[in-house]
C-alpha positions as MATLAB code, in Angstrom:
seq = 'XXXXXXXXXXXXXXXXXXXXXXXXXXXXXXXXXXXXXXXXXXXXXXXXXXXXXXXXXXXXXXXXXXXXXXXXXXXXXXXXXXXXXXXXXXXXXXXXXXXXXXXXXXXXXXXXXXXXXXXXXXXXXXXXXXXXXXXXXXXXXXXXXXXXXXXXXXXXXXXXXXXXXXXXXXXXXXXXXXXXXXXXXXXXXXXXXXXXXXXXXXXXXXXXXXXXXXXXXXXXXXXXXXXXXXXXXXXXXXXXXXXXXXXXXXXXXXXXXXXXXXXXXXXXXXXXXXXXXXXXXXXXXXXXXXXXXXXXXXXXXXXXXXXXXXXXXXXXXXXXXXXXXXXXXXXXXXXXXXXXXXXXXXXXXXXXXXXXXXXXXXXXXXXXXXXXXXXXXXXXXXXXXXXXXXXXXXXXXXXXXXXXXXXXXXXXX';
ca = [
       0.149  -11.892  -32.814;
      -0.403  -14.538  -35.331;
      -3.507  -16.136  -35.492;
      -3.571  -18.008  -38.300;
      -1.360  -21.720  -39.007;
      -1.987  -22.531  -42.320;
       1.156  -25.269  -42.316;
      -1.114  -28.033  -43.865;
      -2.422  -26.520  -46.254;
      -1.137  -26.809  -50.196;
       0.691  -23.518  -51.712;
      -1.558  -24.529  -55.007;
      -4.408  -23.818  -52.992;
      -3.854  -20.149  -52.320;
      -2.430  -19.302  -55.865;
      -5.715  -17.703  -56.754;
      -6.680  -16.678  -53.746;
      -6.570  -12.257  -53.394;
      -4.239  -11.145  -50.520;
      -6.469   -9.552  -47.498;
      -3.822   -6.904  -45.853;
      -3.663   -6.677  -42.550;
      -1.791   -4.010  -40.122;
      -0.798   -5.059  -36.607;
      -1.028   -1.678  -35.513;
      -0.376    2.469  -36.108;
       2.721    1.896  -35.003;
       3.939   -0.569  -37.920;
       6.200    1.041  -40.999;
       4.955   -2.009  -43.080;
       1.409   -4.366  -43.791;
       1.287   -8.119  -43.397;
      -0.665  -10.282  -45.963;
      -2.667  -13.081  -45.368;
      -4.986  -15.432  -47.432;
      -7.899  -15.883  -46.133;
     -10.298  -18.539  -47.322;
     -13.584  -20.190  -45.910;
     -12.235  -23.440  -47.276;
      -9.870  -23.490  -44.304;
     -10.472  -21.320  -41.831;
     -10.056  -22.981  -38.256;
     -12.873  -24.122  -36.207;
     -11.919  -21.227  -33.199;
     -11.696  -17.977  -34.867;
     -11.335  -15.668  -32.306;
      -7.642  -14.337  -30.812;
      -5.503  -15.828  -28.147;
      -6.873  -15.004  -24.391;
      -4.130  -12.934  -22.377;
      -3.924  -12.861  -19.009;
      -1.583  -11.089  -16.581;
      -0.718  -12.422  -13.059;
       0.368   -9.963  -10.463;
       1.518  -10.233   -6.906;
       4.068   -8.118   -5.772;
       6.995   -8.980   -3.906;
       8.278   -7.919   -0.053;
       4.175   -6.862    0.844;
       3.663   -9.860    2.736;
       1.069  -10.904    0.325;
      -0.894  -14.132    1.965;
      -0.482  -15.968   -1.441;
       2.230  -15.392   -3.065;
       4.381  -13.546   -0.647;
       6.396  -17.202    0.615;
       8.402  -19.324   -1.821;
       6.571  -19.903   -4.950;
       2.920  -19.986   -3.219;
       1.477  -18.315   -5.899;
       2.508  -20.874   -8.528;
      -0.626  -23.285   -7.837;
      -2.387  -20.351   -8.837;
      -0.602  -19.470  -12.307;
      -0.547  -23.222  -13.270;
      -4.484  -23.106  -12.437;
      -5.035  -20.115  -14.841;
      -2.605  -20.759  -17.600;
      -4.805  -23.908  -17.826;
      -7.959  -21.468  -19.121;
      -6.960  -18.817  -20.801;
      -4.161  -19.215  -23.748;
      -1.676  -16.711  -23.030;
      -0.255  -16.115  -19.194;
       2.203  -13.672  -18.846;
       3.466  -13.014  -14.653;
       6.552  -12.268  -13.072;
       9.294  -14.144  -10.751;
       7.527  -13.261   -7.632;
       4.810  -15.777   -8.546;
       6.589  -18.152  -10.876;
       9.910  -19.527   -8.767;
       9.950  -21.389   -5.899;
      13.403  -21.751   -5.161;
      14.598  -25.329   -5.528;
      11.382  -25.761   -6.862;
       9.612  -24.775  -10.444;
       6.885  -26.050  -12.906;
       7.110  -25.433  -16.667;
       3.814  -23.909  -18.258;
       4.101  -24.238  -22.012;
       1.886  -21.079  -22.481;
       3.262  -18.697  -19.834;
       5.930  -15.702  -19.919;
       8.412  -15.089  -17.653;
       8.652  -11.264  -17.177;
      10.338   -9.708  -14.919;
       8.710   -6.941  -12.700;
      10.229   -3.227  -14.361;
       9.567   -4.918  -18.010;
       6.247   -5.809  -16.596;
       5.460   -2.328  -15.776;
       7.268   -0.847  -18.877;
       4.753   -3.236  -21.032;
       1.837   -2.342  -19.292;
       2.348    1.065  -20.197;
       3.098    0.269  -23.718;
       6.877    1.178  -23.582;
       7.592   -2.292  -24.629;
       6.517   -5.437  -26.115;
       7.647   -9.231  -25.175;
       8.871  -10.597  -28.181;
       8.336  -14.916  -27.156;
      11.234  -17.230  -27.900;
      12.060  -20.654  -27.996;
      15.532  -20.272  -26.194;
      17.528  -17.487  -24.474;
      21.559  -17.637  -24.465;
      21.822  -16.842  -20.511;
      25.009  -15.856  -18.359;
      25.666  -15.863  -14.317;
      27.181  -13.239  -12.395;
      28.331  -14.334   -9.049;
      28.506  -11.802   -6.310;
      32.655  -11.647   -5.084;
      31.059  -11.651   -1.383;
      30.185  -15.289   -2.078;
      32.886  -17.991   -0.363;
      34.179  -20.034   -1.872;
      32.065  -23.675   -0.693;
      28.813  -21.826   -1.371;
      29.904  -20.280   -5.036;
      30.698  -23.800   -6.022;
      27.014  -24.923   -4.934;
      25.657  -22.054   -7.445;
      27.893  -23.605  -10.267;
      27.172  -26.728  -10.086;
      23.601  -25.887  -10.174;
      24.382  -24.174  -13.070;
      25.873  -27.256  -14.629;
      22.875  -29.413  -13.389;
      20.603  -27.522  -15.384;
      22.815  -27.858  -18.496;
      23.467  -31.372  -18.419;
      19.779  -32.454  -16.852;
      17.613  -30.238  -18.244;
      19.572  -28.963  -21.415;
      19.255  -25.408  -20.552;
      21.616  -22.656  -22.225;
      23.648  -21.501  -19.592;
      26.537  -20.108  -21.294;
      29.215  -18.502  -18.917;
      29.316  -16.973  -15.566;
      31.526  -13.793  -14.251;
      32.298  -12.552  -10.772;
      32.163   -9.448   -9.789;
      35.149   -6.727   -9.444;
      33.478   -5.789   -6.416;
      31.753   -7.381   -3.276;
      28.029   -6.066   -3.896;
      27.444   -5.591   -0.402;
      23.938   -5.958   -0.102;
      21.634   -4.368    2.512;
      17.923   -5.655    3.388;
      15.543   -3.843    5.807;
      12.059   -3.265    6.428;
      10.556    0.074    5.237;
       8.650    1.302    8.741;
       6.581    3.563    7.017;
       4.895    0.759    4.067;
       6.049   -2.403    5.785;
       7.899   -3.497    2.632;
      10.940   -4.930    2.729;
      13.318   -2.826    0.523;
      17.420   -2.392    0.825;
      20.133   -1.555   -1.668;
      23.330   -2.923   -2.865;
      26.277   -0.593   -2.029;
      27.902   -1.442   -5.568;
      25.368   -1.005   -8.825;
      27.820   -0.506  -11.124;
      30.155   -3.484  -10.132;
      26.903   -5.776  -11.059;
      26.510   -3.654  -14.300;
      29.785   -4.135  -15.264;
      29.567   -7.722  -14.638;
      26.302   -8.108  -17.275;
      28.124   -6.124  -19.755;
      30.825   -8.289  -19.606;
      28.304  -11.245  -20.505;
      26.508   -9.618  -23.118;
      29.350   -7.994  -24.720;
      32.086  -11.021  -24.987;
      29.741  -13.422  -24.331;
      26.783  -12.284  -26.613;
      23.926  -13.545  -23.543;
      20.631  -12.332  -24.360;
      19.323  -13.037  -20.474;
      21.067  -12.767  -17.204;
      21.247  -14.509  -13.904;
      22.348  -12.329  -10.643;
      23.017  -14.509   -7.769;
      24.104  -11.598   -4.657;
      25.510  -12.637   -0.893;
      22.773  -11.399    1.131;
      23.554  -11.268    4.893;
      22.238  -13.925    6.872;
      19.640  -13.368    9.367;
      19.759  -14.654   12.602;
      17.339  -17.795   13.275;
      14.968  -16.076   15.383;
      14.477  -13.212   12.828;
      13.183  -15.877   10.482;
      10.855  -17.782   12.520;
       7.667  -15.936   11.528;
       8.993  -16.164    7.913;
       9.269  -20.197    8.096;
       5.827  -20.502   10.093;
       4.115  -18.858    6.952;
       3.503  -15.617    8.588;
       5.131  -11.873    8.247;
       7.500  -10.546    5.234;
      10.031  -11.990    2.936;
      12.604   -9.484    3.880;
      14.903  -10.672    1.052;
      12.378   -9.723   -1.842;
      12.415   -6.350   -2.311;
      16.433   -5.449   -2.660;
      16.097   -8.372   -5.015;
      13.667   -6.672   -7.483;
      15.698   -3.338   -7.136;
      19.003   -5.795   -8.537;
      17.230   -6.888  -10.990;
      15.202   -3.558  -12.055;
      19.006   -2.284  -12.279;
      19.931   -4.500  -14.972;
      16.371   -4.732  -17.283;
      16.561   -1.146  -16.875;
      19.978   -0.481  -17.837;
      20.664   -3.215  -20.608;
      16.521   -4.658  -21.619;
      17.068   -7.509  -21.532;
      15.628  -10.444  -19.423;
      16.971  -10.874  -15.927;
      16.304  -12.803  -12.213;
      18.148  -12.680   -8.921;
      18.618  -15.832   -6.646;
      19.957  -14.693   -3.501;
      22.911  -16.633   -1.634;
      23.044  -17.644    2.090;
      23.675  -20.261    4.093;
      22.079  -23.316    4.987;
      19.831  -22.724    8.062;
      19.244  -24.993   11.002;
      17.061  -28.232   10.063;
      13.695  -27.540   11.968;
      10.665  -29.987   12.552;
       8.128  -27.389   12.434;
       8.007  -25.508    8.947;
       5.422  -23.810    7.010;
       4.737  -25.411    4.097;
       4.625  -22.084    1.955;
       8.225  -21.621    2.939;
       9.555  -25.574    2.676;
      10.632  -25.157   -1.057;
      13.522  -22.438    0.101;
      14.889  -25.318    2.552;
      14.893  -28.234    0.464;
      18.909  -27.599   -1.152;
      21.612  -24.988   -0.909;
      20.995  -22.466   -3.176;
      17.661  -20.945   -4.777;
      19.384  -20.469   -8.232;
      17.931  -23.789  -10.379;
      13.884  -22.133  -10.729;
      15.369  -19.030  -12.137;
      17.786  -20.323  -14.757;
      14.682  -22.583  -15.972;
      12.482  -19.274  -16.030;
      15.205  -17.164  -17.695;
      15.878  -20.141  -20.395;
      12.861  -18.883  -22.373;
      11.744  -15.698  -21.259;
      10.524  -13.446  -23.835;
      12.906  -10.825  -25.151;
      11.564   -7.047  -24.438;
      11.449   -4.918  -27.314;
      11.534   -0.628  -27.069;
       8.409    0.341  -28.799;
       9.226    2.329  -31.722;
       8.346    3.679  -35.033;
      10.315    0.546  -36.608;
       8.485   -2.223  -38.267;
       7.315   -4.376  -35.315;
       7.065   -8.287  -35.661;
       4.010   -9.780  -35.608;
       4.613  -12.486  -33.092;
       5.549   -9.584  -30.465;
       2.502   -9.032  -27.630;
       1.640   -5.747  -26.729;
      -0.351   -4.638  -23.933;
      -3.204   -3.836  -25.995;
      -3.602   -7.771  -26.147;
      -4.264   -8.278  -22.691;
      -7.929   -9.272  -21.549;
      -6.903   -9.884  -18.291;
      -5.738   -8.240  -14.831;
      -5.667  -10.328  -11.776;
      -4.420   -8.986   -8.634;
      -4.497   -8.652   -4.699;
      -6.974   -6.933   -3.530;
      -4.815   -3.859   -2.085;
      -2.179   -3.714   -4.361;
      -3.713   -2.147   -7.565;
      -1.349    1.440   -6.658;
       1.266    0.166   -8.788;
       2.624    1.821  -11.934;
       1.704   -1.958  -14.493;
      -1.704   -1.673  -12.402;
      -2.538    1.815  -13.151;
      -1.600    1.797  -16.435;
      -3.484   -1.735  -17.424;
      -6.608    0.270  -15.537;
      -6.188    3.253  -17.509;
      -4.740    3.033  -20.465;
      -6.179   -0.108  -21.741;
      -9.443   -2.378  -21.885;
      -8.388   -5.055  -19.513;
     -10.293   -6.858  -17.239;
      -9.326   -6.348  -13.428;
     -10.139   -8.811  -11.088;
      -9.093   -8.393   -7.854;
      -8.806  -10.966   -4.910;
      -9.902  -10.127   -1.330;
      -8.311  -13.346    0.150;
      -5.158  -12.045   -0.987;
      -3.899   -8.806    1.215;
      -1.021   -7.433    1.615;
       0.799   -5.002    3.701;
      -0.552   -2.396    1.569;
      -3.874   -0.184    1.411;
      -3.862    0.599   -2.579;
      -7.622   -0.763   -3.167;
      -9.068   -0.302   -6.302;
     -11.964    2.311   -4.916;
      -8.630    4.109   -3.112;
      -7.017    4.521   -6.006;
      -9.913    5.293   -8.625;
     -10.067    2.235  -10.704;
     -12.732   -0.052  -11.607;
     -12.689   -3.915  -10.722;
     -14.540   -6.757  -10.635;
     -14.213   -8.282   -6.873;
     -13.942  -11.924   -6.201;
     -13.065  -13.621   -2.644;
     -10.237  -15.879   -3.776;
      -8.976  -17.326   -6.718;
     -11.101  -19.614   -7.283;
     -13.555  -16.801   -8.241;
     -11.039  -15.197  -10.264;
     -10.784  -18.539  -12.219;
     -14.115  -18.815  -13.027;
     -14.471  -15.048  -13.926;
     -11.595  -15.435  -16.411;
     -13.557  -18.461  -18.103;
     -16.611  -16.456  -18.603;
     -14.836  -13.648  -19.995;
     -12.958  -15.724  -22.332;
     -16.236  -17.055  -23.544;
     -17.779  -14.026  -23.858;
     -20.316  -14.083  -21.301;
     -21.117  -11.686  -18.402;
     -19.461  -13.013  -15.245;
     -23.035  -11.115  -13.350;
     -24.554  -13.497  -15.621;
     -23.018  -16.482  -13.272;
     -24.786  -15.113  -10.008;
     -28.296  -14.834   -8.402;
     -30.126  -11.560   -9.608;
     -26.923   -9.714  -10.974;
     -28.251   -9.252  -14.214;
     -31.144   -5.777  -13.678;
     -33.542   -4.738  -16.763;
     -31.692   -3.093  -19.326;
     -30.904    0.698  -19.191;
     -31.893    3.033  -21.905;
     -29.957    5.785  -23.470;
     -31.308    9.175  -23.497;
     -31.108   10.583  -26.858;
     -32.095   13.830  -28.309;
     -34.767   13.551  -30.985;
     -35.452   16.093  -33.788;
     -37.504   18.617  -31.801;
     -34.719   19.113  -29.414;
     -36.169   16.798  -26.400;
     -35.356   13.474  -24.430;
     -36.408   10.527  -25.966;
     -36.199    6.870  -24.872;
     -38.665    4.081  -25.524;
     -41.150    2.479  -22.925;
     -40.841   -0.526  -21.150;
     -43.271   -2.917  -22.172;
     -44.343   -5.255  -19.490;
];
């Protein structure tokens, strides 16, 4: 990443300057140069702060698992550290969303893809995104999703380009997994919807896609633990495998909104669930999110640009407390230096805890903790430092001395 803005100062001043060259990593073909003088260096001179936000979708997570629950949380933490990069899951909330200047949008298979150093996001300041519109839609409710689409365009003066139906009703199936307790399901027709994107980024050169499916609607008693805050979204988890489909399959950035029909008006609604009931369709968060999500980029022996982040510039790994068994989890704990937090207020129907699956955290009760843990980090100071007798005496390392034995210094008290 760049670190350096040196848009004030004069050209004259660097004429005589020698160029410093700097590599962004093994991986680059070519060197950057930059001048570096103590006349104007900045006041901070350390590297942007990089967080990642994870809660995964369809576990029932207690924040995060409702409509956009989890956002209060990102907002929160993209207001300490400098960089925030987290997926749909946390960032919409249907009707509902909150732009945060300094976080990325990624969705959950480039997530995991850049945690294991696959890829790199590649920020932008604009995407060109197209719609696909499921065939099973009728007709009343596929006019809802279009004129959201022209709401954002004319209100917001987002780049919605074009929108496509498909040649095929996608037919999509939800259930419950009995086994996990996730919801998961399918959609009888992958390659219409694949057909459908390339349509968009072939004659319509779209650099980010929009999937809105017909999902079957549930009857109103099925939902009722759903609205009162408690149990699993059961529409989550077939919508990460639509939109795995398509990042997979074409890299580039993508989000699914799902379509059904207006439920019964009810007195007595969870707040963590109000923002799905507040308008017709769940479409407008994820056209805002999509508008300027970063671009992913196949790591490769090609010159890389310097702007792109890789996953060796995350700090940062915050996530519920059983739900570090996932492939971006295991590969942030083991291939890299980051920081995992993890938060014991947040379950989830799942049992992967860090000692479970052999990774080393730092465990906080909720996210306030995790806040404040990030802030010391960032600063550079011991988060044990922050707590009553954390810190012990310091430990000495044996070392083997000419003679061939153990030696190590004595305490002096």
């Amino acid at each position: 990443m760049a670190l350096l803005n040196y848009t004030t100062t004069p050209l004259t001043s660097l004429a005589n300057q020698p160029p410093i060259s700097i590599s962004k990593s093994s991986t680059c073909s070519t060197t950057r140069l930059f001048y570096c003088s103590s006349s104007f260096l900045p006041v901070k001179w350390k590297r942007p702060y990089t967080t990642v936000l994870v809660v995964p979708t369809g576990v029932g997570a207690a924040i995060g698992g409702f409509a956009g629950d989890a956002l209060p949380v990102a907002r929160a933490l993209a207001s300490v550290v400098d960089c925030l990069i987290s997926h749909p899951n946390v960032l919409n909330a249907a009707m509902l969303y909150w732009p945060i200047p300094n976080a990325l949008y990624v969705e959950g298979y480039a997530l995991d893809r850049f945690a294991e150093g696959s890829w790199a996001l590649q920020p932008v300041h604009q995407n060109r995104v197209g719609l696909v519109l499921d065939a099973g839609i009728e007709t009343e409710l596929q006019m809802r999703h279009l004129q959201v689409a022209d709401a954002t365009r004319a209100s917001l003066g987002l780049p919605v380009l074009e929108y496509v139906v498909t040649d095929k009703c996608l037919e999509v199936e939800k259930w419950i997994d009995p086994r996990t307790g996730q919801s998961t399901g399918r959609i009888k027709h992958p390659d219409s919807l694949l057909r459908a994107v390339q349509t968009l980024v072939s004659q319509s050169q779209v650099n980010a896609v929009a999937v809105v499916g017909r999902f079957p609607d549930d009857d109103v008693d099925d939902m009722d633990d759903y609205r009162q805050g408690k149990g699993i979204d059961t529409l989550a988890g077939v919508e990460a495998i639509i939109s795995h489909l398509v990042v997979e399959k074409f890299q580039i950035p993508c989000a699914h909104a799902p379509a059904l029909l207006s439920v019964p008006l009810r007195s007595s609604l969870s707040p963590r669930s109000a923002a799905e009931e507040i308008g017709y369709t769940f479409l407008p968060c994820v056209l805002a999110g999509l508008s300027n999500a970063p671009q992913y980029l196949v790591r490769s022996h090609n010159v890389v640009e310097m702007g792109c982040i890789f996953a060796s510039d995350v700090d940062s790994v915050i996530l519920p407390i059983d739900a570090c068994g996932g492939k971006g989890a295991l590969s942030f704990a083991n291939a890299s230096k980051a920081l995992i937090i993890v938060v014991e207020e947040n379950e989830t129907v799942l049992s992967d805890t860090p000692d479970r699956v052999g990774i080393e955290a730092v465990k906080v009760s909720n996210y306030w903790e995790a806040i404040g843990v990030i802030a010391a980090h960032k600063a550079g100071i011991d988060p044990n430092s922050l707590r009553r007798n954390r810190i012990d005496n310091i430990e000495c390392r044996s070392s083997i001395s000419s003679n061939g034995h153990v030696a190590c210094g004595t305490r002096l008290v």
